[in-house]
Coordinates of C-alpha atoms (C1' of nucleotides) in Angstrom, one line a residue:
Chain R
M19 CA 0.0 0.0 0.0
S20 CA 1.3 3.4 -0.9
P21 CA 0.4 6.5 1.1
L22 CA -2.1 9.0 -0.1
D23 CA -1.1 12.1 -1.9
R24 CA -3.4 14.7 -0.5
S25 CA -2.0 17.4 -2.9
S26 CA -2.6 15.3 -6.0
D27 CA -5.3 16.1 -8.5
R28 CA -6.4 12.5 -8.3
A29 CA -9.3 12.2 -5.9
I30 CA -8.6 10.4 -2.7
Y31 CA -11.2 7.7 -3.4
R32 CA -9.5 7.0 -6.7
Q33 CA -6.1 6.7 -5.1
I34 CA -7.6 4.2 -2.6
A35 CA -9.3 2.3 -5.4
D36 CA -5.9 2.2 -7.3
D37 CA -4.2 0.8 -4.3
L38 CA -6.7 -2.0 -3.8
R39 CA -6.8 -2.7 -7.5
A40 CA -3.1 -3.1 -7.6
D41 CA -3.2 -5.5 -4.5
I42 CA -5.7 -7.6 -6.4
R43 CA -3.9 -7.6 -9.7
T44 CA -0.6 -8.6 -8.0
G45 CA -2.3 -11.4 -6.2
A46 CA -1.9 -10.0 -2.7
F47 CA -5.6 -10.8 -2.5
G48 CA -6.8 -13.8 -4.5
P49 CA -10.2 -14.8 -5.8
G50 CA -12.7 -15.2 -2.9
D51 CA -10.4 -13.5 -0.4
R52 CA -12.0 -10.9 2.0
L53 CA -10.7 -7.4 1.5
P54 CA -10.0 -5.1 4.5
S55 CA -13.1 -3.8 6.1
E56 CA -14.3 -0.2 5.9
S57 CA -13.1 0.5 9.3
D58 CA -9.7 -1.1 8.6
L59 CA -9.2 1.2 5.7
V60 CA -10.6 4.3 7.5
A61 CA -7.8 3.7 10.1
R62 CA -5.1 2.9 7.6
Y63 CA -5.7 5.9 5.3
G64 CA -7.1 8.3 7.9
V65 CA -10.1 9.1 5.8
N66 CA -13.8 9.1 6.2
R67 CA -15.9 6.0 5.8
R68 CA -17.9 7.4 2.9
T69 CA -14.6 8.0 1.0
V70 CA -13.7 4.3 1.4
Q71 CA -17.2 3.4 0.2
H72 CA -16.8 5.6 -2.8
A73 CA -13.5 3.7 -3.7
F74 CA -15.2 0.3 -3.3
G75 CA -18.0 1.6 -5.5
L76 CA -15.6 1.8 -8.4
L77 CA -14.1 -1.6 -7.9
I78 CA -17.6 -3.1 -7.6
A79 CA -18.6 -1.4 -10.9
E80 CA -15.5 -2.8 -12.5
G81 CA -16.6 -6.3 -11.5
L82 CA -13.4 -6.8 -9.5
V83 CA -15.0 -6.9 -6.1
Y84 CA -18.4 -7.9 -4.7
S85 CA -20.1 -6.9 -1.5
E86 CA -21.9 -9.0 1.1
H87 CA -24.0 -7.1 3.5
G88 CA -23.0 -7.8 7.0
S89 CA -20.1 -9.9 6.0
G90 CA -17.5 -8.0 3.9
R91 CA -16.2 -7.3 0.5
F92 CA -14.5 -10.0 -1.5
V93 CA -12.4 -10.5 -4.6
Q94 CA -14.5 -11.6 -7.6
G95 CA -13.2 -14.9 -8.9
R96 CA -13.3 -16.5 -12.4
P97 CA -12.5 -14.8 -15.7
P98 CA -15.2 -14.4 -18.4
V99 CA -16.7 -17.3 -20.2
R100 CA -16.0 -17.2 -23.9
R101 CA -19.3 -17.6 -25.7
L102 CA -18.6 -18.8 -29.3
A103 CA -21.7 -17.6 -31.0
S104 CA -21.0 -19.0 -34.4
D105 CA -20.2 -22.5 -33.1
R106 CA -22.6 -22.9 -30.2
F107 CA -25.6 -23.4 -32.3
A108 CA -24.0 -25.9 -34.6
R109 CA -26.2 -28.8 -35.6
R110 CA -23.5 -31.2 -34.6
H111 CA -23.7 -30.1 -31.0
R112 CA -27.5 -30.6 -31.0
R113 CA -26.9 -34.1 -32.6
A114 CA -24.5 -34.8 -29.8
G115 CA -27.3 -33.9 -27.3
Q116 CA -25.8 -30.6 -26.1
A117 CA -27.7 -27.3 -25.7
A118 CA -25.8 -24.1 -26.6
F119 CA -25.2 -23.0 -23.0
T120 CA -23.8 -26.3 -22.1
V121 CA -21.4 -26.1 -25.0
D122 CA -20.1 -22.7 -23.7
M123 CA -19.6 -23.9 -20.1
E124 CA -17.9 -27.0 -21.2
Q125 CA -15.5 -25.1 -23.4
A126 CA -14.8 -22.7 -20.6
G127 CA -14.0 -25.5 -18.2
R128 CA -16.8 -24.6 -15.8
V129 CA -18.6 -27.0 -13.6
Y130 CA -22.2 -27.0 -14.8
D131 CA -24.9 -29.6 -14.9
P132 CA -28.0 -28.7 -16.9
R133 CA -30.1 -31.0 -14.8
N134 CA -29.4 -29.1 -11.6
D135 CA -28.2 -25.7 -12.5
V136 CA -31.1 -24.4 -14.5
E137 CA -34.0 -23.0 -12.6
M138 CA -37.4 -22.7 -14.4
L139 CA -38.8 -19.3 -13.5
D140 CA -41.8 -19.4 -15.7
L141 CA -43.4 -21.9 -18.2
R142 CA -46.7 -21.0 -19.7
V143 CA -48.7 -20.2 -22.8
G144 CA -49.4 -16.5 -23.3
A145 CA -49.2 -13.4 -25.5
P146 CA -45.7 -12.1 -26.4
P147 CA -44.7 -8.7 -25.0
D148 CA -44.7 -5.8 -27.5
R149 CA -41.0 -5.7 -28.3
I150 CA -41.0 -9.5 -28.9
E151 CA -44.2 -9.4 -30.9
D152 CA -42.4 -7.2 -33.5
R153 CA -40.2 -10.2 -34.2
I154 CA -42.4 -13.2 -33.7
G155 CA -45.9 -12.0 -34.5
D156 CA -48.9 -11.7 -32.3
G157 CA -50.1 -15.3 -32.1
P158 CA -50.0 -17.3 -28.8
V159 CA -46.5 -18.4 -27.8
L160 CA -45.0 -20.7 -25.3
I161 CA -43.0 -18.7 -22.8
R162 CA -40.0 -20.3 -21.0
S163 CA -38.0 -18.3 -18.5
R164 CA -35.0 -19.8 -16.9
R165 CA -32.0 -18.9 -14.8
Y166 CA -28.6 -20.5 -15.3
I167 CA -26.5 -21.0 -12.3
V168 CA -22.8 -21.8 -12.7
E169 CA -20.7 -22.7 -9.7
G170 CA -23.2 -21.2 -7.4
L171 CA -23.5 -17.9 -9.3
P172 CA -26.4 -16.9 -11.5
L173 CA -24.8 -15.9 -14.8
Q174 CA -27.8 -15.6 -17.1
L175 CA -31.6 -15.1 -17.4
A176 CA -33.2 -16.3 -20.6
T177 CA -36.8 -16.1 -21.7
S178 CA -37.7 -18.0 -24.9
Y179 CA -40.8 -17.3 -26.9
V180 CA -41.9 -20.1 -29.3
P181 CA -45.0 -19.9 -31.5
L182 CA -47.5 -22.3 -30.0
D183 CA -47.9 -24.3 -33.3
V184 CA -44.2 -24.9 -33.4
A185 CA -43.9 -26.0 -29.7
E186 CA -47.1 -28.0 -29.5
G187 CA -46.7 -31.7 -29.1
T188 CA -43.0 -31.5 -28.4
A189 CA -40.9 -31.6 -25.2
I190 CA -40.5 -27.8 -25.5
M191 CA -43.8 -27.7 -23.6
S192 CA -42.3 -29.5 -20.7
A193 CA -39.7 -28.5 -18.2
D194 CA -37.0 -30.7 -19.6
T195 CA -36.7 -30.2 -23.4
G196 CA -34.4 -33.2 -23.8
P197 CA -31.1 -33.7 -25.5
G198 CA -29.9 -30.8 -27.7
G199 CA -32.5 -28.4 -26.2
I200 CA -35.2 -26.3 -27.8
Y201 CA -33.6 -26.1 -31.2
A202 CA -33.2 -29.9 -31.5
R203 CA -37.0 -30.2 -30.9
I204 CA -37.9 -27.4 -33.3
E205 CA -36.0 -29.1 -36.1
E206 CA -37.5 -32.5 -35.3
N207 CA -40.8 -30.9 -35.6
G208 CA -40.1 -30.0 -39.2
H209 CA -38.7 -26.5 -39.0
R210 CA -35.2 -26.5 -40.2
L211 CA -33.3 -23.5 -38.9
T212 CA -31.8 -21.3 -41.6
R213 CA -30.3 -18.4 -39.8
I214 CA -30.0 -16.8 -36.4
T215 CA -29.7 -13.1 -35.5
E216 CA -28.3 -11.7 -32.3
D217 CA -28.8 -8.1 -31.2
V218 CA -26.6 -7.0 -28.3
T219 CA -26.9 -3.9 -26.1
V220 CA -25.4 -3.0 -22.7
E221 CA -27.8 -1.8 -20.1
V222 CA -27.8 -1.1 -16.4
A223 CA -29.7 -3.9 -14.8
A224 CA -33.3 -3.2 -14.0
E225 CA -34.2 -4.1 -10.5
G226 CA -35.7 -7.5 -11.2
V227 CA -32.8 -8.6 -13.3
Q228 CA -30.3 -7.1 -10.8
R229 CA -31.8 -9.2 -8.0
L230 CA -32.1 -12.4 -10.0
L231 CA -28.5 -12.1 -11.2
R232 CA -27.4 -11.0 -7.7
L233 CA -25.7 -7.9 -9.1
P234 CA -24.8 -4.7 -7.3
V235 CA -27.0 -1.7 -8.0
G236 CA -26.0 0.0 -11.2
A237 CA -24.1 -3.0 -12.6
P238 CA -24.1 -3.3 -16.4
V239 CA -25.7 -6.3 -18.1
I240 CA -25.5 -7.6 -21.6
H241 CA -29.0 -7.7 -23.1
L242 CA -29.0 -10.1 -26.0
V243 CA -32.0 -10.8 -28.2
R244 CA -31.6 -13.9 -30.4
T245 CA -34.1 -14.7 -33.2
A246 CA -34.0 -18.1 -34.9
Y247 CA -35.6 -18.4 -38.3
A248 CA -36.8 -21.3 -40.3
G249 CA -37.0 -19.8 -43.8
E250 CA -38.6 -16.4 -43.4
R251 CA -40.4 -17.3 -40.2
A252 CA -39.2 -16.6 -36.7
V253 CA -39.6 -19.8 -34.8
E254 CA -38.0 -18.7 -31.5
V255 CA -37.0 -15.4 -29.9
C256 CA -34.8 -15.7 -26.8
D257 CA -34.5 -12.6 -24.6
T258 CA -31.4 -12.9 -22.5
F259 CA -29.7 -10.9 -19.7
M260 CA -26.2 -11.8 -18.9
N261 CA -23.8 -10.8 -16.2
A262 CA -21.7 -8.4 -18.2
T263 CA -18.4 -9.2 -16.4
A264 CA -18.9 -12.9 -16.8
F265 CA -19.0 -13.3 -20.6
E266 CA -16.9 -12.7 -23.7
L267 CA -19.1 -12.8 -26.9
S268 CA -17.2 -14.2 -29.9
Y269 CA -18.5 -13.9 -33.4
E270 CA -17.3 -15.0 -36.8
L271 CA -18.4 -13.0 -39.9
P272 CA -18.0 -13.9 -43.5
A273 CA -16.1 -11.3 -45.5
R274 CA -18.6 -11.2 -48.4
Chain I
M10 CA -43.3 14.2 -9.2
S11 CA -44.5 11.8 -6.6
P12 CA -43.8 12.4 -2.9
L13 CA -41.2 10.2 -1.2
D14 CA -42.3 7.3 0.9
R15 CA -40.0 7.4 3.9
S16 CA -41.4 4.1 5.2
S17 CA -40.7 2.2 2.0
D18 CA -38.1 -0.5 1.8
R19 CA -36.9 1.3 -1.4
A20 CA -34.1 3.6 -0.6
I21 CA -34.8 7.3 -0.9
Y22 CA -32.1 7.8 -3.5
R23 CA -33.7 5.2 -5.6
Q24 CA -37.2 6.8 -5.3
I25 CA -35.7 10.1 -6.5
A26 CA -34.0 8.3 -9.4
D27 CA -37.3 6.6 -10.2
D28 CA -39.1 10.0 -10.3
L29 CA -36.5 11.6 -12.6
R30 CA -36.4 8.6 -14.8
A31 CA -40.1 8.7 -15.2
D32 CA -40.0 12.4 -16.0
I33 CA -37.5 11.7 -18.8
R34 CA -39.3 8.7 -20.2
T35 CA -42.6 10.6 -20.4
G36 CA -40.8 13.5 -22.1
A37 CA -41.3 16.0 -19.4
F38 CA -37.6 16.6 -19.9
G39 CA -36.4 16.0 -23.5
P40 CA -32.9 15.3 -24.9
G41 CA -30.5 18.1 -24.0
D42 CA -32.7 19.6 -21.4
R43 CA -31.2 20.7 -18.1
L44 CA -32.5 18.8 -15.2
P45 CA -33.3 20.4 -11.8
S46 CA -30.2 21.3 -9.9
E47 CA -29.1 19.6 -6.8
S48 CA -30.3 22.4 -4.6
D49 CA -33.7 22.4 -6.4
L50 CA -34.1 18.8 -5.6
V51 CA -32.8 19.2 -2.0
A52 CA -35.6 21.7 -1.5
R53 CA -38.2 19.8 -3.3
Y54 CA -37.7 16.5 -1.6
G55 CA -36.4 17.7 1.7
V56 CA -33.3 15.5 1.6
N57 CA -29.6 15.9 1.8
R58 CA -27.5 16.9 -1.1
R59 CA -25.5 13.7 -1.1
T60 CA -28.7 11.7 -1.4
V61 CA -29.6 13.6 -4.6
Q62 CA -26.1 13.0 -5.9
H63 CA -26.5 9.3 -5.2
A64 CA -29.7 9.3 -7.3
F65 CA -28.1 11.1 -10.2
G66 CA -25.2 8.5 -9.9
L67 CA -27.7 5.8 -11.0
L68 CA -29.1 7.8 -13.9
I69 CA -25.6 8.7 -15.1
A70 CA -24.6 5.0 -14.9
E71 CA -27.7 4.1 -17.0
G72 CA -26.5 6.5 -19.7
L73 CA -29.8 8.5 -19.3
V74 CA -28.1 11.7 -17.9
Y75 CA -24.7 13.3 -18.1
S76 CA -23.2 15.8 -15.9
E77 CA -21.3 19.1 -16.7
H78 CA -19.3 20.4 -13.8
G79 CA -20.3 24.0 -13.0
S80 CA -23.2 23.9 -15.4
G81 CA -25.7 21.2 -14.6
R82 CA -27.0 17.8 -15.4
F83 CA -28.6 17.1 -18.8
V84 CA -30.8 14.5 -20.5
Q85 CA -28.7 12.4 -22.8
G86 CA -29.9 12.5 -26.4
R87 CA -30.0 10.0 -29.2
P88 CA -30.8 6.3 -29.1
P89 CA -28.1 3.7 -29.8
V90 CA -26.6 3.3 -33.2
R91 CA -27.4 -0.1 -34.6
R92 CA -24.2 -1.6 -35.9
L93 CA -25.0 -4.4 -38.4
A94 CA -21.8 -6.4 -38.1
S95 CA -22.6 -8.9 -40.9
D96 CA -23.4 -6.2 -43.4
R97 CA -21.0 -3.4 -42.6
F98 CA -17.9 -5.2 -43.9
A99 CA -19.7 -6.2 -47.2
R100 CA -17.5 -5.8 -50.2
R101 CA -20.2 -3.8 -52.0
H102 CA -19.8 -1.0 -49.4
R103 CA -16.1 -0.9 -50.0
R104 CA -16.7 -0.8 -53.7
A105 CA -19.1 2.1 -53.1
G106 CA -16.2 3.8 -51.3
Q107 CA -17.7 3.5 -47.8
A108 CA -15.8 2.5 -44.7
A109 CA -17.7 0.4 -42.1
F110 CA -18.2 3.1 -39.6
T111 CA -19.6 5.4 -42.2
V112 CA -22.1 2.7 -43.2
D113 CA -23.3 2.4 -39.6
M114 CA -23.8 6.1 -39.2
E115 CA -25.6 6.6 -42.4
Q116 CA -28.0 3.7 -41.6
A117 CA -28.6 5.2 -38.2
G118 CA -29.4 8.6 -39.8
R119 CA -26.6 10.4 -37.9
V120 CA -24.7 13.4 -39.2
Y121 CA -21.2 12.2 -39.7
D122 CA -18.5 13.3 -42.2
P123 CA -15.4 11.0 -42.2
R124 CA -13.3 13.9 -43.4
N125 CA -13.9 16.0 -40.3
D126 CA -15.2 13.7 -37.6
V127 CA -12.3 11.3 -37.3
E128 CA -9.3 12.4 -35.3
M129 CA -6.0 10.7 -35.8
L130 CA -4.5 10.1 -32.3
D131 CA -1.5 8.0 -33.4
L132 CA 0.0 6.9 -36.7
R133 CA 3.3 5.1 -36.6
V134 CA 5.2 1.9 -37.2
G135 CA 6.0 -0.1 -34.1
A136 CA 5.7 -3.4 -32.3
P137 CA 2.2 -4.7 -31.4
P138 CA 1.4 -4.9 -27.7
D139 CA 1.3 -8.4 -26.1
R140 CA -2.4 -9.1 -26.4
I141 CA -2.4 -8.1 -30.1
E142 CA 0.8 -10.0 -30.8
D143 CA -1.1 -13.2 -30.0
R144 CA -3.3 -12.5 -33.0
I145 CA -1.1 -10.8 -35.5
G146 CA 2.4 -12.1 -34.8
D147 CA 5.5 -10.3 -33.6
G148 CA 6.6 -8.6 -36.8
P149 CA 6.5 -4.8 -37.1
V150 CA 3.1 -3.3 -37.7
L151 CA 1.5 -0.1 -38.7
I152 CA -0.4 1.4 -35.8
R153 CA -3.4 3.7 -36.5
S154 CA -5.3 5.1 -33.5
R155 CA -8.3 7.3 -34.2
R156 CA -11.3 8.8 -32.4
Y157 CA -14.7 9.0 -34.1
I158 CA -16.9 11.9 -33.2
V159 CA -20.5 12.0 -34.2
E160 CA -22.6 15.1 -33.7
G161 CA -20.1 16.5 -31.3
L162 CA -19.8 13.3 -29.1
P163 CA -16.9 11.0 -29.2
L164 CA -18.5 7.5 -29.7
Q165 CA -15.5 5.2 -30.4
L166 CA -11.8 4.8 -30.2
A167 CA -10.2 2.4 -32.6
T168 CA -6.6 1.3 -32.9
S169 CA -5.8 -0.8 -36.0
Y170 CA -2.7 -2.9 -36.3
V171 CA -1.6 -4.0 -39.8
P172 CA 1.5 -6.0 -40.6
L173 CA 4.0 -3.7 -42.2
D174 CA 4.3 -5.7 -45.4
V175 CA 0.6 -5.6 -45.9
A176 CA 0.4 -1.8 -45.4
E177 CA 3.5 -0.7 -47.1
G178 CA 3.1 1.2 -50.3
T179 CA -0.6 1.8 -49.7
A180 CA -2.7 4.7 -48.5
I181 CA -3.0 2.8 -45.2
M182 CA 0.3 4.4 -44.3
S183 CA -1.1 7.9 -44.6
A184 CA -3.8 9.7 -42.6
D185 CA -6.4 9.4 -45.3
T186 CA -6.8 5.8 -46.3
G187 CA -9.1 6.7 -49.2
P188 CA -12.5 5.4 -50.4
G189 CA -13.6 2.1 -48.7
G190 CA -11.1 2.5 -45.9
I191 CA -8.3 0.1 -44.8
Y192 CA -10.0 -3.0 -46.0
A193 CA -10.4 -1.7 -49.5
R194 CA -6.6 -1.0 -49.6
I195 CA -5.7 -4.4 -48.1
E196 CA -7.7 -6.2 -50.8
E197 CA -6.2 -4.0 -53.5
N198 CA -2.8 -5.0 -52.3
G199 CA -3.6 -8.7 -53.0
H200 CA -4.9 -9.9 -49.7
R201 CA -8.5 -11.0 -50.3
L202 CA -10.4 -11.1 -46.9
T203 CA -11.9 -14.4 -46.1
R204 CA -13.3 -14.0 -42.6
I205 CA -13.5 -11.6 -39.7
T206 CA -13.9 -12.4 -36.0
E207 CA -15.2 -10.1 -33.3
D208 CA -14.6 -10.7 -29.6
V209 CA -16.8 -8.5 -27.4
T210 CA -16.5 -7.8 -23.7
V211 CA -18.0 -5.1 -21.4
E212 CA -15.5 -3.3 -19.2
V213 CA -15.5 -0.2 -17.0
A214 CA -13.6 2.4 -18.9
A215 CA -10.0 2.8 -17.9
E216 CA -9.0 6.4 -17.2
G217 CA -7.5 7.2 -20.6
V218 CA -10.5 5.7 -22.5
Q219 CA -12.9 7.4 -20.1
R220 CA -11.4 10.8 -20.8
L221 CA -11.2 10.4 -24.5
L222 CA -14.8 9.2 -24.8
R223 CA -15.9 11.9 -22.3
L224 CA -17.6 9.3 -20.1
P225 CA -18.4 9.5 -16.4
V226 CA -16.2 7.7 -13.9
G227 CA -17.3 4.0 -13.7
A228 CA -19.1 4.0 -17.1
P229 CA -19.2 0.7 -19.0
V230 CA -17.6 0.5 -22.5
I231 CA -17.8 -2.1 -25.1
H232 CA -14.4 -3.5 -25.9
L233 CA -14.4 -5.1 -29.3
V234 CA -11.4 -6.8 -30.9
R235 CA -11.8 -7.5 -34.5
T236 CA -9.5 -9.7 -36.5
A237 CA -9.6 -9.8 -40.3
Y238 CA -8.1 -12.8 -42.0
A239 CA -6.9 -13.4 -45.6
G240 CA -6.8 -17.1 -45.7
E241 CA -5.0 -18.2 -42.4
R242 CA -3.2 -15.0 -42.0
A243 CA -4.4 -12.1 -39.8
V244 CA -4.0 -9.0 -41.9
E245 CA -5.6 -6.5 -39.5
V246 CA -6.5 -6.4 -35.8
C247 CA -8.7 -3.6 -34.7
D248 CA -8.9 -2.8 -31.0
T249 CA -12.0 -0.8 -30.3
F250 CA -13.6 0.9 -27.3
M251 CA -17.2 2.1 -27.8
N252 CA -19.5 4.2 -25.7
A253 CA -21.6 1.3 -24.4
T254 CA -24.9 3.2 -24.3
A255 CA -24.5 4.5 -27.8
F256 CA -24.4 1.2 -29.8
E257 CA -26.5 -1.9 -30.5
L258 CA -24.4 -4.7 -32.0
S259 CA -26.2 -6.8 -34.5
Y260 CA -25.0 -10.1 -35.8
E261 CA -26.2 -12.8 -38.1
L262 CA -25.2 -16.4 -37.7
P263 CA -25.6 -19.3 -40.0
A264 CA -27.6 -22.2 -38.5
R265 CA -25.1 -24.8 -39.7
Chain D
dA26 C1' -20.4 37.2 -7.9
dA27 C1' -23.5 33.6 -7.9
dG28 C1' -24.8 29.1 -9.1
dT29 C1' -23.4 24.6 -10.3
dG30 C1' -21.4 20.0 -9.5
dG31 C1' -17.1 17.2 -7.2
dT32 C1' -15.2 15.8 -3.1
dC33 C1' -14.5 15.1 1.8
dT34 C1' -15.5 14.9 6.9
dA35 C1' -18.2 13.7 11.1
dG36 C1' -21.7 11.4 13.0
dA37 C1' -25.9 8.6 13.0
dC38 C1' -29.3 4.7 12.5
dC39 C1' -30.3 0.5 10.3
dA40 C1' -30.2 -4.4 8.5
dC41 C1' -27.6 -8.4 8.0
dA42 C1' -24.0 -12.1 9.2
dC43 C1' -21.4 -14.8 12.3
dG44 C1' -20.0 -16.8 16.4
Chain K
dG11 C1' -23.3 -9.1 20.9
dT12 C1' -20.1 -7.4 17.8
dG13 C1' -18.7 -6.4 13.3
dT14 C1' -20.0 -5.7 8.7
dG15 C1' -21.9 -3.0 4.9
dG16 C1' -26.3 0.3 3.4
dT17 C1' -28.2 4.6 3.8
dC18 C1' -29.0 9.3 5.3
dT19 C1' -28.0 14.0 7.3
dA20 C1' -25.3 18.3 8.2
dG21 C1' -21.8 21.1 6.9
dA22 C1' -17.7 22.3 4.5
dC23 C1' -14.2 23.5 0.8
dC24 C1' -13.1 23.4 -3.9
dA25 C1' -13.4 23.9 -9.2
dC26 C1' -15.8 25.0 -13.0
dT27 C1' -19.4 27.8 -15.7
dT28 C1' -22.1 31.7 -16.5
dC29 C1' -23.3 36.4 -16.2

DNA sequence: AAGTGGTCTAGACCACACG
DNA sequence: GTGTGGTCTAGACCACTTC
């Protein structure tokens, strides 16, 4: 730890954040370690508690640290999962019985078991919300909301919308969609997928999302809307919120 | 404006943020409008100034509001630019003399002139940094750093690395790369592009990036690393930081 | 000069976690 | 109970913008 430079242009809270960041990067504090408490740092630097909190606010926003009320602040673990968009939907994976998320986690070397680590939040027939209706039409759809938990941390919320006539009579209607996931069932039902689009934005997590992903207030999330087409028809829209610090999205484009 | 509910579980600063957010969404304050000052809100809600600041902190993190020291806080304008990744590198655009960024801005209806709105930050021959060397090899490269300004706002920083033998003798070496941009010149020089990869992460802006993009402290940026291949060889790596609230990334994938 | 936001201090009450 | 972080108040000094 370096002493504070009170005469510096750099704000005190930033200097403290710099110190802690350096300690984490050099490995003085490893993943999962508890960082010094607010009162420790107040004593060490001779500053106010709010100033220490301000410093932690930065590190938390950076995804380097997380806070547990009543317990302490800890170094965030694992690096991002690389999500190979152009490979994860490959038919060969579906044939091998693997859904896309499982492919990602396996390639990232994470411990993930689709039988235990997916929570069904909602499963019903209904009308699509407005911004999904633009993509999939206004007929009745099957709505599947689920939360993916990896190594104890919720990484992703996904809500799939499938036109009822596409889903009906398949395992898409039930909690367990079977090997290869939704896309395998859609293709078995006679809709051969031709192309998939993904639209990616970065947003600050709304309150529901923030709570379900166990994120700090103000944390960014990746909002990804995927649309799968069979010919000209959209046969699935998947609305996904991902922990922004936990993923790297990887795409391959043709150079037409 | 609704009154505060002091007995609510919802923190005061969040209630104030909710109020202001609603006023912006309903259009009570439009793009570019100045919001009430801290002292206005202190008087209106009967809270401390720090609490008002905390509320603004959320709205700023959301990209809804920006702050000008000494002047006030203002409603952030324009919606995100949709960046059609699968189309923007199409050869037909290069043939038409348009670089990828120009294609995006034109499709988004933004006022942008590549002759005035690109600042060259760096243009030299050197060694690639480590994380780029992994992609492009350790030979000498041409390094081009530029900042893209749209309607007065810096939206993107991009640093291109091109192996010197690919760039030499072309307009890539000079400030103005000519119609169709770098990729047009690379292809003219005998390297036909075969594929492009893009790796996307979300990060909190480091200080240099934050200043150059005129972002608030702690703001998220999209970090996009694009690699262009001619056959097996990487002929350009472009390291890009984008204002995360200003872009929507749009991809199309084959359903192989 | 007056108004604005940026930062910092001092002190307080609360909710949550852990032993 | 004790320690932890979450929130709020009161007051202060500073830097920047505008008139």
